[in-house]
Tab-separated table of C-alpha atoms and ligand atoms in Angstrom:
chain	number	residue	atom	x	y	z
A	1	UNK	CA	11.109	24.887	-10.891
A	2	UNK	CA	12.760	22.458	-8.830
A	3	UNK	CA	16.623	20.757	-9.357
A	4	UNK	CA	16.012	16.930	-10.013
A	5	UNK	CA	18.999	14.597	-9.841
A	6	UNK	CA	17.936	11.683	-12.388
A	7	UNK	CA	19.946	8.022	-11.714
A	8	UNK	CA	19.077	5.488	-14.571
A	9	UNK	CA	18.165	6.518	-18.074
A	10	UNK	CA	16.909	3.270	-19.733
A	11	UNK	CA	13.656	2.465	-21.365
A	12	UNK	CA	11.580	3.799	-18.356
A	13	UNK	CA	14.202	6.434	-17.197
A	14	UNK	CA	14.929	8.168	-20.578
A	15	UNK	CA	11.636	9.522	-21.079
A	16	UNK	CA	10.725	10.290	-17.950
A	17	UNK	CA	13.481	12.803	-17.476
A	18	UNK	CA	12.523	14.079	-20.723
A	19	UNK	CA	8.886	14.726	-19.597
A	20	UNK	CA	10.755	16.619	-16.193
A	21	UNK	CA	12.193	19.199	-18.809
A	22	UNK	CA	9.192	19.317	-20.848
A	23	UNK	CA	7.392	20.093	-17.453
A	24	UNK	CA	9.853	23.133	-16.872
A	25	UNK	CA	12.267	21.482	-14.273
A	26	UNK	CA	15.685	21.454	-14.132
A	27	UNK	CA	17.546	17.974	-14.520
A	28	UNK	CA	20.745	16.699	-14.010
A	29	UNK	CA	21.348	13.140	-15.474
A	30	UNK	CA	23.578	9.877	-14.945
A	31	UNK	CA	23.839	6.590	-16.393
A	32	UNK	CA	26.706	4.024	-17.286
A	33	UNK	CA	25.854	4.524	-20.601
A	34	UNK	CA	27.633	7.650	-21.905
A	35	UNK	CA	24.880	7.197	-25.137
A	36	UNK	CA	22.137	7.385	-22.510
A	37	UNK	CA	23.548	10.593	-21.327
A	38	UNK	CA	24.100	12.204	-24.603
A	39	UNK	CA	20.807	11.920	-25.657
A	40	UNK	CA	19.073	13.556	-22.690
A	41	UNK	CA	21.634	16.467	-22.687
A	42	UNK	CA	20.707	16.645	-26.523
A	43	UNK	CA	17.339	17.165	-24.849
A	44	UNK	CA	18.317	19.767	-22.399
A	45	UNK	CA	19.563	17.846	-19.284
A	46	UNK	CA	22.710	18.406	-17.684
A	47	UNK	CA	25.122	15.827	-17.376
A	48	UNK	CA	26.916	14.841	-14.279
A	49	UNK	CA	30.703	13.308	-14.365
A	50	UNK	CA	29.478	11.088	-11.351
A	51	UNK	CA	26.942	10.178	-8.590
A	52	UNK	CA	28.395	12.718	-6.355
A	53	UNK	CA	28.386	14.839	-9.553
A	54	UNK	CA	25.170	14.351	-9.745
A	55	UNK	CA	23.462	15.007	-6.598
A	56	UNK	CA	25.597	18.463	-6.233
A	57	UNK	CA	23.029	21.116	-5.453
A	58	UNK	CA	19.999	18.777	-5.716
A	59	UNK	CA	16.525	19.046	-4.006
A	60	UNK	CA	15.163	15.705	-5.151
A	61	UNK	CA	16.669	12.658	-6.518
A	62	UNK	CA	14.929	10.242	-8.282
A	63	UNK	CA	16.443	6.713	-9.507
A	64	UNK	CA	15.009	4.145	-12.072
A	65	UNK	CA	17.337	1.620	-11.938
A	66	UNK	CA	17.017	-3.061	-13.449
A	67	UNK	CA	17.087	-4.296	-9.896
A	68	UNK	CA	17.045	-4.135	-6.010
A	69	UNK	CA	21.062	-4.627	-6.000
A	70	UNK	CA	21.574	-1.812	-8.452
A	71	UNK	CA	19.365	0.488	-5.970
A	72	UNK	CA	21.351	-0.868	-3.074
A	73	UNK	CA	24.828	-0.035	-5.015
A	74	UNK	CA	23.770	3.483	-5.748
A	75	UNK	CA	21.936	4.345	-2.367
A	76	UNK	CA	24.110	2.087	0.871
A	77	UNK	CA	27.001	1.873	2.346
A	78	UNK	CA	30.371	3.835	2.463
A	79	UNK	CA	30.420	4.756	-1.567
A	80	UNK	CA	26.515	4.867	-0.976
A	81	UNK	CA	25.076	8.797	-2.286
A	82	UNK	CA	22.819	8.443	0.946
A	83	UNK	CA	26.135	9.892	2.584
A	84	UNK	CA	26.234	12.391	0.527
A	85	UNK	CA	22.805	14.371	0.142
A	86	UNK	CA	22.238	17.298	2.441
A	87	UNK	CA	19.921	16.918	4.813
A	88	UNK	CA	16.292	16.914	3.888
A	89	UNK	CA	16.688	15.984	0.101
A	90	UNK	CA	14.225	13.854	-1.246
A	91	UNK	CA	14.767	10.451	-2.654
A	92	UNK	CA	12.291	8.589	-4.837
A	93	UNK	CA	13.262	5.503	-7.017
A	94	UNK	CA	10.584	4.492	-8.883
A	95	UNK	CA	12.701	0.798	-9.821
A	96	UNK	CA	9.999	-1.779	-8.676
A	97	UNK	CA	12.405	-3.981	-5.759
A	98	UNK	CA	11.783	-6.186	-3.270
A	99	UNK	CA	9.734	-4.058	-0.295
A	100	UNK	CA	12.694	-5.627	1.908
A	101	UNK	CA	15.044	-3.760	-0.036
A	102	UNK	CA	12.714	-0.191	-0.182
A	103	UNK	CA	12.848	-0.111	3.422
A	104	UNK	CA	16.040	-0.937	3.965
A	105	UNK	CA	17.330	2.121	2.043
A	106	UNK	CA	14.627	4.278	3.480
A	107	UNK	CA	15.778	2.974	7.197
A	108	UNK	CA	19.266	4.046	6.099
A	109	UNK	CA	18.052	7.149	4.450
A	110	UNK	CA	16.150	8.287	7.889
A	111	UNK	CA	19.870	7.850	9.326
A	112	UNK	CA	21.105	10.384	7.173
A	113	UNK	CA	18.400	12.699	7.362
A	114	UNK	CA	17.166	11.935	3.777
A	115	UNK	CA	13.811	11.863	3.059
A	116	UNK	CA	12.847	8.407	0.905
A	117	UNK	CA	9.936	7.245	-0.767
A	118	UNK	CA	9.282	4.029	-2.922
A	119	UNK	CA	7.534	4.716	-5.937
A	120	UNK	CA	7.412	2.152	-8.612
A	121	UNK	CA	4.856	2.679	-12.054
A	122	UNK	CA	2.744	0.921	-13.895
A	123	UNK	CA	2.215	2.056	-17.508
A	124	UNK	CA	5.325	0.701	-18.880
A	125	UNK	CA	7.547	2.271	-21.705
A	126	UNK	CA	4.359	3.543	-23.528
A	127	UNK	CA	3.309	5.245	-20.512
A	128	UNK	CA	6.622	6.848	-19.580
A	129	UNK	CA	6.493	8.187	-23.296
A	130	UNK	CA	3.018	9.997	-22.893
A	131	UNK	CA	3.937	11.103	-19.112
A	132	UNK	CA	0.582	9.137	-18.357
A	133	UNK	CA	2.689	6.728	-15.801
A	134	UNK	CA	0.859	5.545	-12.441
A	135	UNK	CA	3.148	5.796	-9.478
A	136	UNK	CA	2.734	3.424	-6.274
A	137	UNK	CA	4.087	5.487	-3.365
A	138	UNK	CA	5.396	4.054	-0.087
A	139	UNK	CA	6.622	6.608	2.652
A	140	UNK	CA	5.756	9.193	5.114
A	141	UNK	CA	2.700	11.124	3.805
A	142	UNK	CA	5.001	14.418	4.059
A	143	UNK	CA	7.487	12.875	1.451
A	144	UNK	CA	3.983	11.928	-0.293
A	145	UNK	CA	3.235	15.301	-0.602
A	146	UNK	CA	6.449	17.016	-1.476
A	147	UNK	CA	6.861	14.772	-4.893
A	148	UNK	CA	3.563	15.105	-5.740
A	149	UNK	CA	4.179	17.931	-7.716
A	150	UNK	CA	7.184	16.674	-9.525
A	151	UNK	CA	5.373	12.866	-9.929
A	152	UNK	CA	2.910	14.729	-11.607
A	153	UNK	CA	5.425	15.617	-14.552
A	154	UNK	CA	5.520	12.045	-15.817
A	155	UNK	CA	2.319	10.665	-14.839
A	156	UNK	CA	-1.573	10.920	-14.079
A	157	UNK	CA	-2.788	8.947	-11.180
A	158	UNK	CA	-0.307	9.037	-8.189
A	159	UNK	CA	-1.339	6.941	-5.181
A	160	UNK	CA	0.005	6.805	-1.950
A	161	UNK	CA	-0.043	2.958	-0.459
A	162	UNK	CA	1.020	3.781	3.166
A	163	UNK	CA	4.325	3.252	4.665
A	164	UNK	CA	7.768	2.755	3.559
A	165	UNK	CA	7.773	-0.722	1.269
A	166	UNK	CA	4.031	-0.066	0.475
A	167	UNK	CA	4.689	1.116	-2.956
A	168	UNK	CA	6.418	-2.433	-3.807
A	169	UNK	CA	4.030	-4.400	-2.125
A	170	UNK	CA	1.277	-3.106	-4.012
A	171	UNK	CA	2.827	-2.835	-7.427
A	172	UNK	CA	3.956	-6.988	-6.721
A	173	UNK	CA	0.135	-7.199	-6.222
A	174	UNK	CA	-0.958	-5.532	-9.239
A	175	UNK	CA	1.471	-7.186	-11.378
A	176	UNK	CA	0.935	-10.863	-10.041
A	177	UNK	CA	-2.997	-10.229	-10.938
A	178	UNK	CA	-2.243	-9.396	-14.134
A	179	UNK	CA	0.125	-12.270	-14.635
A	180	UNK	CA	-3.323	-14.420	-13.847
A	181	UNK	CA	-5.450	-12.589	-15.476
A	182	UNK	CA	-4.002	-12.405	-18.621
A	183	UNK	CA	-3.346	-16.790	-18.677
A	184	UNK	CA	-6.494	-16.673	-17.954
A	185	UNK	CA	-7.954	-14.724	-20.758
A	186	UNK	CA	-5.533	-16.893	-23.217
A	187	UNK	CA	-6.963	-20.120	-21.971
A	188	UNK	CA	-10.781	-18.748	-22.355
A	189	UNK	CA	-9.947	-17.501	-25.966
A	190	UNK	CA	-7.897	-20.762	-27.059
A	191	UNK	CA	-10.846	-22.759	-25.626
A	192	UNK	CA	-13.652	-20.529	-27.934
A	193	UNK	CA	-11.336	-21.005	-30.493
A	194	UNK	CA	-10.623	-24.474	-30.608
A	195	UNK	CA	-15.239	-24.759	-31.003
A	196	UNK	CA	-14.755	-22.446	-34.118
A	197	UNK	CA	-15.559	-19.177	-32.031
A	198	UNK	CA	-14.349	-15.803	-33.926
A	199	UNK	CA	-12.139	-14.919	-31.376
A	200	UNK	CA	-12.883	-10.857	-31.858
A	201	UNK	CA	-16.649	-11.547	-31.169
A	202	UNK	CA	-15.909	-13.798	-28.122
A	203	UNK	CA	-13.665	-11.058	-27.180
A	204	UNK	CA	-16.676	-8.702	-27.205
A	205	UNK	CA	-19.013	-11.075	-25.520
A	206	UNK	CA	-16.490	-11.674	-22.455
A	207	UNK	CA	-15.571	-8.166	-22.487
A	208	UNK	CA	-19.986	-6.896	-21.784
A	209	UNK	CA	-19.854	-10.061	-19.759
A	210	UNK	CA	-19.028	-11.440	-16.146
A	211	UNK	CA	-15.577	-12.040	-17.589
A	212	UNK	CA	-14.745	-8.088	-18.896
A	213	UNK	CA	-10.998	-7.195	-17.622
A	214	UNK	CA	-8.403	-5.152	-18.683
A	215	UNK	CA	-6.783	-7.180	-21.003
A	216	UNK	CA	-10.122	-7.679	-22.901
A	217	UNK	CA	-10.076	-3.964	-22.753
A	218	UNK	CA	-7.363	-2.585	-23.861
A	219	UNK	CA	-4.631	-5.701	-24.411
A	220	UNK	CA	-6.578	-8.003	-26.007
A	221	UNK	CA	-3.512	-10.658	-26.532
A	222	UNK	CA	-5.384	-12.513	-29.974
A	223	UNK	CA	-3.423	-11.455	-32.850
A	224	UNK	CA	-5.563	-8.528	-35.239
A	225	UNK	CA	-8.416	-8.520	-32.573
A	226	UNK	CA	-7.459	-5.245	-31.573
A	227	UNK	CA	-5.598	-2.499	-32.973
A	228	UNK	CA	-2.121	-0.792	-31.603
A	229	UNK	CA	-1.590	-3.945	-29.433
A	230	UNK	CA	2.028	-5.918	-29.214
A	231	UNK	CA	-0.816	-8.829	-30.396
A	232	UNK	CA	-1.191	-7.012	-33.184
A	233	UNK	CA	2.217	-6.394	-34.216
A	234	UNK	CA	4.135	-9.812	-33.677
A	235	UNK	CA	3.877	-9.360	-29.740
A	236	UNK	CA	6.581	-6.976	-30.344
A	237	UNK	CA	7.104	-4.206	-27.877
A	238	UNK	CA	5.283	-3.783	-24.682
A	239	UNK	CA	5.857	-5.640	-21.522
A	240	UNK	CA	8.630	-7.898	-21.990
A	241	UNK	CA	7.704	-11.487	-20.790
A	242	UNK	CA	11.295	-11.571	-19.011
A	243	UNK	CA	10.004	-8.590	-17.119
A	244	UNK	CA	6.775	-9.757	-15.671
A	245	UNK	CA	9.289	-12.987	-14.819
A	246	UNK	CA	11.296	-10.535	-12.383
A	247	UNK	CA	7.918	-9.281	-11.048
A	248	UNK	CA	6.216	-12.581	-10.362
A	249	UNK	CA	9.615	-13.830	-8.829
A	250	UNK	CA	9.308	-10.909	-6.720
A	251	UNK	CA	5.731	-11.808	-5.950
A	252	UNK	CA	6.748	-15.719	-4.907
A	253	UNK	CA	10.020	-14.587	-2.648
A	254	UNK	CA	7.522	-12.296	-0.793
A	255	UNK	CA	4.671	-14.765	-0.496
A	256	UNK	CA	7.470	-16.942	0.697
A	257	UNK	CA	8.715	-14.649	3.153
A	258	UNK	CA	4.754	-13.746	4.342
A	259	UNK	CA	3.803	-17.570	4.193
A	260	UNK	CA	1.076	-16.401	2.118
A	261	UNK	CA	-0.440	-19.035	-0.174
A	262	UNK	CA	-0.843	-17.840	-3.733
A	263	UNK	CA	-1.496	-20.989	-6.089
A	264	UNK	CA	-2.732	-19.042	-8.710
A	265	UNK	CA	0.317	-16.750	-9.134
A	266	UNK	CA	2.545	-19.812	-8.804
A	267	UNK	CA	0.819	-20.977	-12.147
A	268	UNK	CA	1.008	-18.096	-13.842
A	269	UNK	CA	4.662	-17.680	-13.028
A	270	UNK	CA	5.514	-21.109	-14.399
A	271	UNK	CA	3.326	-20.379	-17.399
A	272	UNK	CA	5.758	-17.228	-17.822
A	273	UNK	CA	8.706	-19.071	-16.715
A	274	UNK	CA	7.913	-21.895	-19.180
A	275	UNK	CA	6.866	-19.477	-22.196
A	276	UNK	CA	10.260	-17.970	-21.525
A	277	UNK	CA	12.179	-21.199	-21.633
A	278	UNK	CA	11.125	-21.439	-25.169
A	279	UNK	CA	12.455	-19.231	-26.161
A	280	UNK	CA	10.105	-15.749	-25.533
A	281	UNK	CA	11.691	-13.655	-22.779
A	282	UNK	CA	11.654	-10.855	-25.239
A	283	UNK	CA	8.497	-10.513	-26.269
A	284	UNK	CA	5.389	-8.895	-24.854
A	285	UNK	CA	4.109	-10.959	-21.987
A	286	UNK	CA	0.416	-11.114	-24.186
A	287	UNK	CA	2.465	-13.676	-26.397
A	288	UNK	CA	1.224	-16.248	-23.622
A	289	UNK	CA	-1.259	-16.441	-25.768
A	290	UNK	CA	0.992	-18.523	-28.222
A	291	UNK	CA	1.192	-21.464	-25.047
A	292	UNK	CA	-2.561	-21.634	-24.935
A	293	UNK	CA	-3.386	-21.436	-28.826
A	294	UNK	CA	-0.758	-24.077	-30.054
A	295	UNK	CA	1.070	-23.305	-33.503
A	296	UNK	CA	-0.765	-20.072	-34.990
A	297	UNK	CA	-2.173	-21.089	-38.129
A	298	UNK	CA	-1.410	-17.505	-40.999
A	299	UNK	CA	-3.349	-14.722	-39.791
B	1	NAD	P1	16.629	-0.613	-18.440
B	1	NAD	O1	17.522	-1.805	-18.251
B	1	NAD	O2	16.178	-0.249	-19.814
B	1	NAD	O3	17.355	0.698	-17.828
B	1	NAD	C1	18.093	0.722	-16.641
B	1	NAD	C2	19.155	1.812	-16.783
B	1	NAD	O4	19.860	1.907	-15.528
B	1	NAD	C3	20.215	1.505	-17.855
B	1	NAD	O5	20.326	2.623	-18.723
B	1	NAD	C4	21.491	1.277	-17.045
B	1	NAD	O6	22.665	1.696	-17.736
B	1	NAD	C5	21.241	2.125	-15.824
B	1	NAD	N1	22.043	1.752	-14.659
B	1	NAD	C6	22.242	0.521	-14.138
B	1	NAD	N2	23.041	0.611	-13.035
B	1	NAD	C7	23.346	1.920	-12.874
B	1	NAD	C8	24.126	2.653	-11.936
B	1	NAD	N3	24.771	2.032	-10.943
B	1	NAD	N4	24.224	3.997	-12.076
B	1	NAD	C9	23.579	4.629	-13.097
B	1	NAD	N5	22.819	4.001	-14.016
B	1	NAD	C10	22.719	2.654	-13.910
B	1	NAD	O7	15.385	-0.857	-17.471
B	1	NAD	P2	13.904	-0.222	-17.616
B	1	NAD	O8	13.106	-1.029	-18.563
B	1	NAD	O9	14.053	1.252	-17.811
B	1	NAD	O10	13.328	-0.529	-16.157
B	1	NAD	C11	13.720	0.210	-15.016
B	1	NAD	C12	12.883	-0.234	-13.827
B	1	NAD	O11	11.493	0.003	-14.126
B	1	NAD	C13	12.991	-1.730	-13.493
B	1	NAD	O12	13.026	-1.876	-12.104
B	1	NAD	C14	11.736	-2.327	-14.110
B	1	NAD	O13	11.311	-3.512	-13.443
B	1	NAD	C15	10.747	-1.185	-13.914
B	1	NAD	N6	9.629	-1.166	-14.876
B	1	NAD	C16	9.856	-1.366	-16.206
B	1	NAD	C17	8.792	-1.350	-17.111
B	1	NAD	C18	9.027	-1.565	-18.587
B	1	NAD	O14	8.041	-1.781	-19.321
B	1	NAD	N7	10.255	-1.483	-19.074
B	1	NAD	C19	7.487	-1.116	-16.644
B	1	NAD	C20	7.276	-0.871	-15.277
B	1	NAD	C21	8.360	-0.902	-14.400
């Protein structure tokens, strides 16, 4: 059993620290949100008054936190906790950031003595839920090692993606692809559509075909195709379109940065940025769909 500090108990956070009980450890919680809080100690957590509360007595310390600037307010500077862990205490925030910002707090964190690793997740709320959550590491392959065995509490594949910032990178990657892939299947679907296609059996066709991706698989974004899908249910739930926003913006300021061309992301982020103009920023990012399909006749 091992004391984990837990910083950040919001869609993701909340029921990851409940799979860390469920999985026998002991946690200590924090959030703003005093609701937050109550409902994890209803779940056996212990709460903490404050940061410094929190990290009292701590082994590991994992955050899930909005933003890069939240990450840096809870980890940097004078009323940073990075101060104020012992030395050798493990770090992980799993928040997905710019890599700029992972490595500066792990730069600051090898200051201090702290061990740091990057770890951000795919699998989204439904996979914090089911502790089936895939975790991007960046970091020494030490640190790797040691949170293995608490990583594998709240999820089921846990890479490591090589040095500090090499968690973010990767997850920016994955997430960017997905962005494209997913316009992508809209526009094919809207186009076999608009020739009187059944859009479940060209769904099948491109799914056994050269087109067959993971949205076809498991996301298809046509409403009633598939079952158990955000399509399915209003595009309610899921992957917020406003979320895969903050991910492809993370995407374009580090393509920026690398003077890396990616014309293809670019598109799909002003297909996001556009579908979220209108009015969609809270809806599952499948809704694209909607952009591609025109006004959706009654299912
Ligand atoms: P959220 O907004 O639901 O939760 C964030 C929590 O952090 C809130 O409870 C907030 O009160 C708390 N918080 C903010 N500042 C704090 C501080 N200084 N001290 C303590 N607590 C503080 O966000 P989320 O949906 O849980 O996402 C968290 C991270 O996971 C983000 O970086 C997001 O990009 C990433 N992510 C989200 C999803 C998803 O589907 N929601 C999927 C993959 C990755």
């Amino acid at each position: 059993m091992t004391t984990i500090a837990f910083i950040g108990l919001g869609n993701m956070g909340a029921p990851m620290a409940r799979n860390l009980l469920k999985a026998g450890h002991s946690v200590k919680v924090f959030d703003l949100s005093d609701t937050a809080m109550a409902e994890l100690v209803d779940a056996g957590a212990q709460s903490a008054e404050s940061l410094r509360d929190l990290v009292r007595d701590t082994e590991v310390v994992i955050s899930m936190l909005p933003a890069g600037k939240h990450v840096e307010q809870v980890y940097l500077g004078e009323t940073g906790l990075l101060a104020d862990l012992t030395d050798g205490t493990l770090v992980i925030d799993c928040s997905t950031i710019a890599p700029e910002t992972a490595r500066r707090v792990a730069a600051e964190a090898i200051q201090q003595g702290v061990v740091f690793l990057d770890a951000p997740v795919s699998g989204g709320v439904g996979g914090a839920k089911a502790g089936t959550l895939t975790f991007i590491c960046g970091g020494e392959v030490d640190a790797f090692d040691r949170a293995g065995p608490v990583l594998s509490g709240m999820g089921k594949n846990i890479f490591h993606a090589g040095p500090h910032g090499s968690g973010q990178v990767a997850k920016i990657c994955n997430n960017m692809l997905l962005a494209i892939l997913m316009n992508g299947t809209c526009e094919a679907l809207a186009l076999g559509e608009k020739n009187g296609l059944d859009p479940a059996v060209l769904s099948e066709i491109m799914r056994q075909s050269s087109g067959g991706n993971w949205a076809l698989n498991v996301y298809n974004p046509w409403p009633n195709v598939m079952e158990g899908v955000p399509a399915s249910n209003d595009y309610k739930g899921g992957f917020l379109v406003d979320l895969m926003n903050k991910d492809l913006g993370l995407a374009f300021d580090n393509a920026d940065r690398n003077k890396a061309p990616i014309p293809m992301g670019a598109l799909a982020r002003n297909m996001f940025l556009l579908h979220a103009q209108q009015g969609n920023g809270q809806l599952d990012f499948s809704s694209i769909q909607r952009l591609y399909r025109g006004p959706e006749k009654a299912e």
